[in-house]
Coordinates of C-alpha atoms in Angstrom, one line a residue:
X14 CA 8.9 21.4 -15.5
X15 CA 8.7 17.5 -15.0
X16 CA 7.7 15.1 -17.9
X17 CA 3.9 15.3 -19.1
X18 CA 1.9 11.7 -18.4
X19 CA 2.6 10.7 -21.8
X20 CA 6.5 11.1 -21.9
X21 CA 6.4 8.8 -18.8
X22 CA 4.4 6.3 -19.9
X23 CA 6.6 5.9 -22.8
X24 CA 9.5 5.7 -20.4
X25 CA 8.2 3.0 -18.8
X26 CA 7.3 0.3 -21.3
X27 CA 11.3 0.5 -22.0
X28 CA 12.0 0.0 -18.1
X29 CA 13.1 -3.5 -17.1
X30 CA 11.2 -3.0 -13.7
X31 CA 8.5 -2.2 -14.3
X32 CA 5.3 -4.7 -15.5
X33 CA 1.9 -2.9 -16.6
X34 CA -1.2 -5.4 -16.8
X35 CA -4.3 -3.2 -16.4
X36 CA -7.8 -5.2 -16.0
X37 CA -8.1 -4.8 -20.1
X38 CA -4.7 -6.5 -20.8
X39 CA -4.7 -8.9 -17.4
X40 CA -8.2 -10.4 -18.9
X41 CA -6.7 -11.9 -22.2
X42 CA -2.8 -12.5 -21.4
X43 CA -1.8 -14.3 -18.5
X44 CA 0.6 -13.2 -16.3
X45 CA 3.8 -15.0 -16.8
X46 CA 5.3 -14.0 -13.7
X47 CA 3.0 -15.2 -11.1
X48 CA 4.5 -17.6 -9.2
X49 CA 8.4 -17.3 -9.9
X50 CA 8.6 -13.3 -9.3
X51 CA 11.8 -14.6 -7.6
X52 CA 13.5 -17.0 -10.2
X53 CA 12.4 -14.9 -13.2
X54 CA 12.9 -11.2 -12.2
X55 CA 14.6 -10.6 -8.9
X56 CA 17.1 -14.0 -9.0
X57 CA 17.1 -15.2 -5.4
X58 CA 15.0 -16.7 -2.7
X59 CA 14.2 -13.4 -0.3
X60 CA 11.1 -12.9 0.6
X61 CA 8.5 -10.6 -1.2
X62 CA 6.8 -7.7 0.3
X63 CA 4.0 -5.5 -1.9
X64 CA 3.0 -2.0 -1.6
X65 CA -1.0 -1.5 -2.8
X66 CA -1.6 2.1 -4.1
X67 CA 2.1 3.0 -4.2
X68 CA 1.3 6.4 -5.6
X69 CA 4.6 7.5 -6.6
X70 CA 6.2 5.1 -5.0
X71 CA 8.2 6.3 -2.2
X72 CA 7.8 3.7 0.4
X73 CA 8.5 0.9 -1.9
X74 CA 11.6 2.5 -3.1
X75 CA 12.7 3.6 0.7
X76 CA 11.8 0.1 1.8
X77 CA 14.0 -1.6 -0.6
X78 CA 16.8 0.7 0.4
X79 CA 16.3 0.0 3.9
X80 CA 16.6 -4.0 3.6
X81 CA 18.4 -5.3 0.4
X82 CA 17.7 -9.2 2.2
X83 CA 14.1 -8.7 0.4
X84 CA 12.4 -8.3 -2.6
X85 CA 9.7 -5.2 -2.9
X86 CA 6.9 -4.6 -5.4
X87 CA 4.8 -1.4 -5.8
X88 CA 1.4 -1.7 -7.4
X89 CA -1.0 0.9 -8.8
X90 CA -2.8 2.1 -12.0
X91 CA -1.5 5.2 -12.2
X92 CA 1.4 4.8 -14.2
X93 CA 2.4 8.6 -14.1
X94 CA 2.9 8.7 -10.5
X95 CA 4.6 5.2 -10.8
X96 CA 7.3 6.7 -13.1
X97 CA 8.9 8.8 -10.1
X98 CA 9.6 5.7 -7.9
X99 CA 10.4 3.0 -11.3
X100 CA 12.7 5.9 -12.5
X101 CA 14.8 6.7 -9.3
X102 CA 15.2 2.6 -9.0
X103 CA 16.6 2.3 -11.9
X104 CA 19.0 5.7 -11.8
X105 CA 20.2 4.3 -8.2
X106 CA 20.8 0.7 -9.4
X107 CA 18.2 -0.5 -6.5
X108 CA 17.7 -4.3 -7.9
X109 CA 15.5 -5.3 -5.0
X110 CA 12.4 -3.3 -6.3
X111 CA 10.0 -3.8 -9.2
X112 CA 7.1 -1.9 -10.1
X113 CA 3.3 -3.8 -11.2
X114 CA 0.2 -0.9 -13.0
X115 CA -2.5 -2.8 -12.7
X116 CA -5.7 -2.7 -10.8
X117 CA -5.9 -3.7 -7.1
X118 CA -8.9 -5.4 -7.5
X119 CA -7.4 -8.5 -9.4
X120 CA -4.1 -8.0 -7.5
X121 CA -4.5 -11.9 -6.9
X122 CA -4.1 -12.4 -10.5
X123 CA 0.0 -11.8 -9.6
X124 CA 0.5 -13.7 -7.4
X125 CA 0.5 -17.7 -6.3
X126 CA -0.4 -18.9 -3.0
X127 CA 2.4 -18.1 -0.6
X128 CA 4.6 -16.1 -2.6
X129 CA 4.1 -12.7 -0.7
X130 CA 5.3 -12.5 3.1
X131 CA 4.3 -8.6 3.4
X132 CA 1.6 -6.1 2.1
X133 CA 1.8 -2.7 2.7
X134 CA -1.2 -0.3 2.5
X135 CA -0.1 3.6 2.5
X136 CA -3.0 6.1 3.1
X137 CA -5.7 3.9 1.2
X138 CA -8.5 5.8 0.0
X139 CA -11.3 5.2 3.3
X140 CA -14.0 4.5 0.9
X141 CA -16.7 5.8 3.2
X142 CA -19.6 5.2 1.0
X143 CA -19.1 2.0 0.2
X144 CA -17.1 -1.2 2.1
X145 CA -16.4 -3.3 -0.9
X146 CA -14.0 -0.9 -1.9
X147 CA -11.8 -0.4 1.0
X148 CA -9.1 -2.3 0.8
X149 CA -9.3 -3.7 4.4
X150 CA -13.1 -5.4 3.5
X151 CA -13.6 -8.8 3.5
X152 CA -13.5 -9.0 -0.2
X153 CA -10.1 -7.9 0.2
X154 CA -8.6 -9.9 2.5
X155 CA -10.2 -12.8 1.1
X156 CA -7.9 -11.6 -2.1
X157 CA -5.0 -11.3 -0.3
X158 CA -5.1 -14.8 1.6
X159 CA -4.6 -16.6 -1.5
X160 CA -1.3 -15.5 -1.9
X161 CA 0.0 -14.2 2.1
X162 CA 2.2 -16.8 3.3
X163 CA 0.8 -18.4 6.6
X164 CA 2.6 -15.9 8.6
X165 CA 2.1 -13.2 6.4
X166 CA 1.6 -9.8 7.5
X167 CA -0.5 -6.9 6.5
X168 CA 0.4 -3.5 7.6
X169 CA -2.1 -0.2 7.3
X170 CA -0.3 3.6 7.7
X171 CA -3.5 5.9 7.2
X172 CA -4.2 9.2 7.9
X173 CA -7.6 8.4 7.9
X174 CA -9.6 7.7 11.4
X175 CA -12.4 6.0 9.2
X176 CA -10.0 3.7 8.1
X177 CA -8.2 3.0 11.1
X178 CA -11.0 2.3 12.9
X179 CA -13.0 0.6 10.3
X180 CA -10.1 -2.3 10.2
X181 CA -9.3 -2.5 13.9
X182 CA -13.2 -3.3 13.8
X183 CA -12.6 -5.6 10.8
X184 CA -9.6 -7.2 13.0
X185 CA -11.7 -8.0 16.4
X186 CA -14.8 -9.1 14.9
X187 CA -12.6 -11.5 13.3
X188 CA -10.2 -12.4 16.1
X189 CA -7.3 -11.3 13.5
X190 CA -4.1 -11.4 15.5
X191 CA -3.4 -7.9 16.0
X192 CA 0.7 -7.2 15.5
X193 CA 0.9 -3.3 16.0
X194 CA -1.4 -1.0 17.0
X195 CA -0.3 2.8 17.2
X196 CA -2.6 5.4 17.6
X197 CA -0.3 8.4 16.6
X198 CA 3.0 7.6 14.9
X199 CA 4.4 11.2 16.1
X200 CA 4.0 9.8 20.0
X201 CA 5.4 6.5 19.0
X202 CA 9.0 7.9 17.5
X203 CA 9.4 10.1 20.3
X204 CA 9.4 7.0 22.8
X205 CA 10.9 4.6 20.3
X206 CA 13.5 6.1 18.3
X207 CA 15.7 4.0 16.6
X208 CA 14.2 0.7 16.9
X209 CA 13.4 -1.5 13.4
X210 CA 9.7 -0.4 13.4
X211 CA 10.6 3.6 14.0
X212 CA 12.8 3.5 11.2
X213 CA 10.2 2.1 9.1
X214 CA 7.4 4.4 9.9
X215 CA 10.1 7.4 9.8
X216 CA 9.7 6.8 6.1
X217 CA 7.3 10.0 4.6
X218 CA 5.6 10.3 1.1
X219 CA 5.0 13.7 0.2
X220 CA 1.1 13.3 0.3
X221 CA 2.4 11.9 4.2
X222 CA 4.4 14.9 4.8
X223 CA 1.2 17.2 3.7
X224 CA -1.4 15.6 6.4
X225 CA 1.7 15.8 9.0
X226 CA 1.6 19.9 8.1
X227 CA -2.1 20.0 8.8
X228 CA -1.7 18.7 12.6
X229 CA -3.9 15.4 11.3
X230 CA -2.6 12.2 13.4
X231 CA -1.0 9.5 11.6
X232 CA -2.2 6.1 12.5
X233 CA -0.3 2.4 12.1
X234 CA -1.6 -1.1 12.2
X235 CA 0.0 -4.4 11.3
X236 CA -2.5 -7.7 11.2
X237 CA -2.1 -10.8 10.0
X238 CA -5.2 -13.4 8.3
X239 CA -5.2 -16.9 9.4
X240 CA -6.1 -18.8 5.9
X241 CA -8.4 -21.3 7.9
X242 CA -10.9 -18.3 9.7
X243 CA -14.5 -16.7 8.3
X244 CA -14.2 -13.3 7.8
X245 CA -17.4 -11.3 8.1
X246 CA -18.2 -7.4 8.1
X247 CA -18.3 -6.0 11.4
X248 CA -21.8 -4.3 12.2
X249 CA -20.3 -1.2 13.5
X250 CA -20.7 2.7 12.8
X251 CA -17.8 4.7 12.5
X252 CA -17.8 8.1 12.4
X253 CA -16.9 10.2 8.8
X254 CA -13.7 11.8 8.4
X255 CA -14.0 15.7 8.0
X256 CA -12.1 15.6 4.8
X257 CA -11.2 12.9 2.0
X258 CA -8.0 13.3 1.1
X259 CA -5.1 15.8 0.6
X260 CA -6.8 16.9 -2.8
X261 CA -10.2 17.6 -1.0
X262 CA -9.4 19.8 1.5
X263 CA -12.5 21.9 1.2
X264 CA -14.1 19.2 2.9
X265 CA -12.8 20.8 6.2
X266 CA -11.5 23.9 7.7
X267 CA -7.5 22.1 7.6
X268 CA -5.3 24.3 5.0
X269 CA -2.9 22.4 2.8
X270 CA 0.8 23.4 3.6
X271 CA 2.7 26.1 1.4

């Protein structure tokens, strides 16, 4: 039986990598990192890449594995989840990952202008009901601008065609220069198996892994923001994925896996 949610959130106030600022502690002390995640924590001059709703934290820790030349940070507020990914970093000695609980919403807080070259959103909640929250809205972007580097990039894995098609709206509306756009990740591999971006995507979370089971296409998108453009909300409607998420599976006639 794993650790209950308090046994792991005792773990991680003692672990070096890990940082937790929720929006009650982030609105009276000030981040001392922000700005010199490099000098102070990771001790070199790679670049930074962030993972927004790590979950457990899979992909940051995979990531980090995959290329040691750069410095990764998974974010999230839940801490329990959090402990999987801060715990197997610190058992295999992986120095090029740290972990940040907070919430997404102030993730700009963090972070100084420049100091990220990467974000990586995996399987965002779609946020049907309402824009603001989705984290590939113009509130959002206009968050992560202040700290992207001018050629920073964002990249969206989603199981969700809401989503994907919500910020491929988002991207043309606002002439957003468009990286990579992959309609099924399954198709992709099979033609482009063992260049840098299939190894990347080849990464699975469990919750990943689940949706794969189902037969439910897995979509990939990497944008980037130009700090100087507008960014307005395309007038667009998209329609509603059958289900919400792995945990809401009533929501359609897809069974979960076994």
């Amino acid at each position: 039986m794993g650790k209950n949610k308090l046994a792991k959130f005792a773990d991680m106030q003692t672990y070096a990598n890990v940082f937790e600022y929720p929006h009650s502690v982030a609105e009276q002390i000030p981040f001392e990192k922000r700005g010199c995640w490099n000098s102070s924590f990771f001790h070199n001059s790679n670049p930074i890449v962030i993972e927004l709703g790590c979950g457990r934290g899979e992909y940051t820790v995979e990531l980090a594995k995959l290329y040691p030349d750069r410095n990764f940070i998974g974010i999230d507020i839940k801490g329990a989840r959090m402990w999987a990914g801060a715990t197997q970093a610190i058992q295999q000695n992986i120095p090029n990952v740290a972990f940040l609980r907070t919430n997404i919403e102030i993730i700009d807080r963090f972070f100084a202008a420049g100091e990220v070259s990467q974000i990586w959103l995996t399987f965002p909640d779609p946020q049907m009901k309402k824009f603001t929250k989705r984290l590939t809205s113009t509130p959002f972007l206009e968050r992560y601008r202040k700290f992207l580097a001018p050629d920073g990039v964002i990249n969206l894995k989603t199981d969700s065609n809401f989503m994907y098609t919500y910020t491929l709206a988002m991207a043309e509306h606002n002439n957003l220069p468009v990286i990579y756009n992959i309609q099924n990740i399954d198709v992709y591999l099979e033609e482009s198996t063992g260049t840098e971006l299939s190894t990347i995507l080849n990464i699975r979370t469990y919750y990943e892994q689940q949706w794969r089971d189902r037969g439910i296409d897995i979509k990939y998108m990497a944008f980037s923001v130009p700090q100087e453009s507008v960014l307005t909300e395309p007038e667009i409607e998209i329609e509603l994925d059958t289900y919400r998420s792995y945990n809401r599976s009533k929501r359609s006639g897809l069974e979960t896996s076994k």
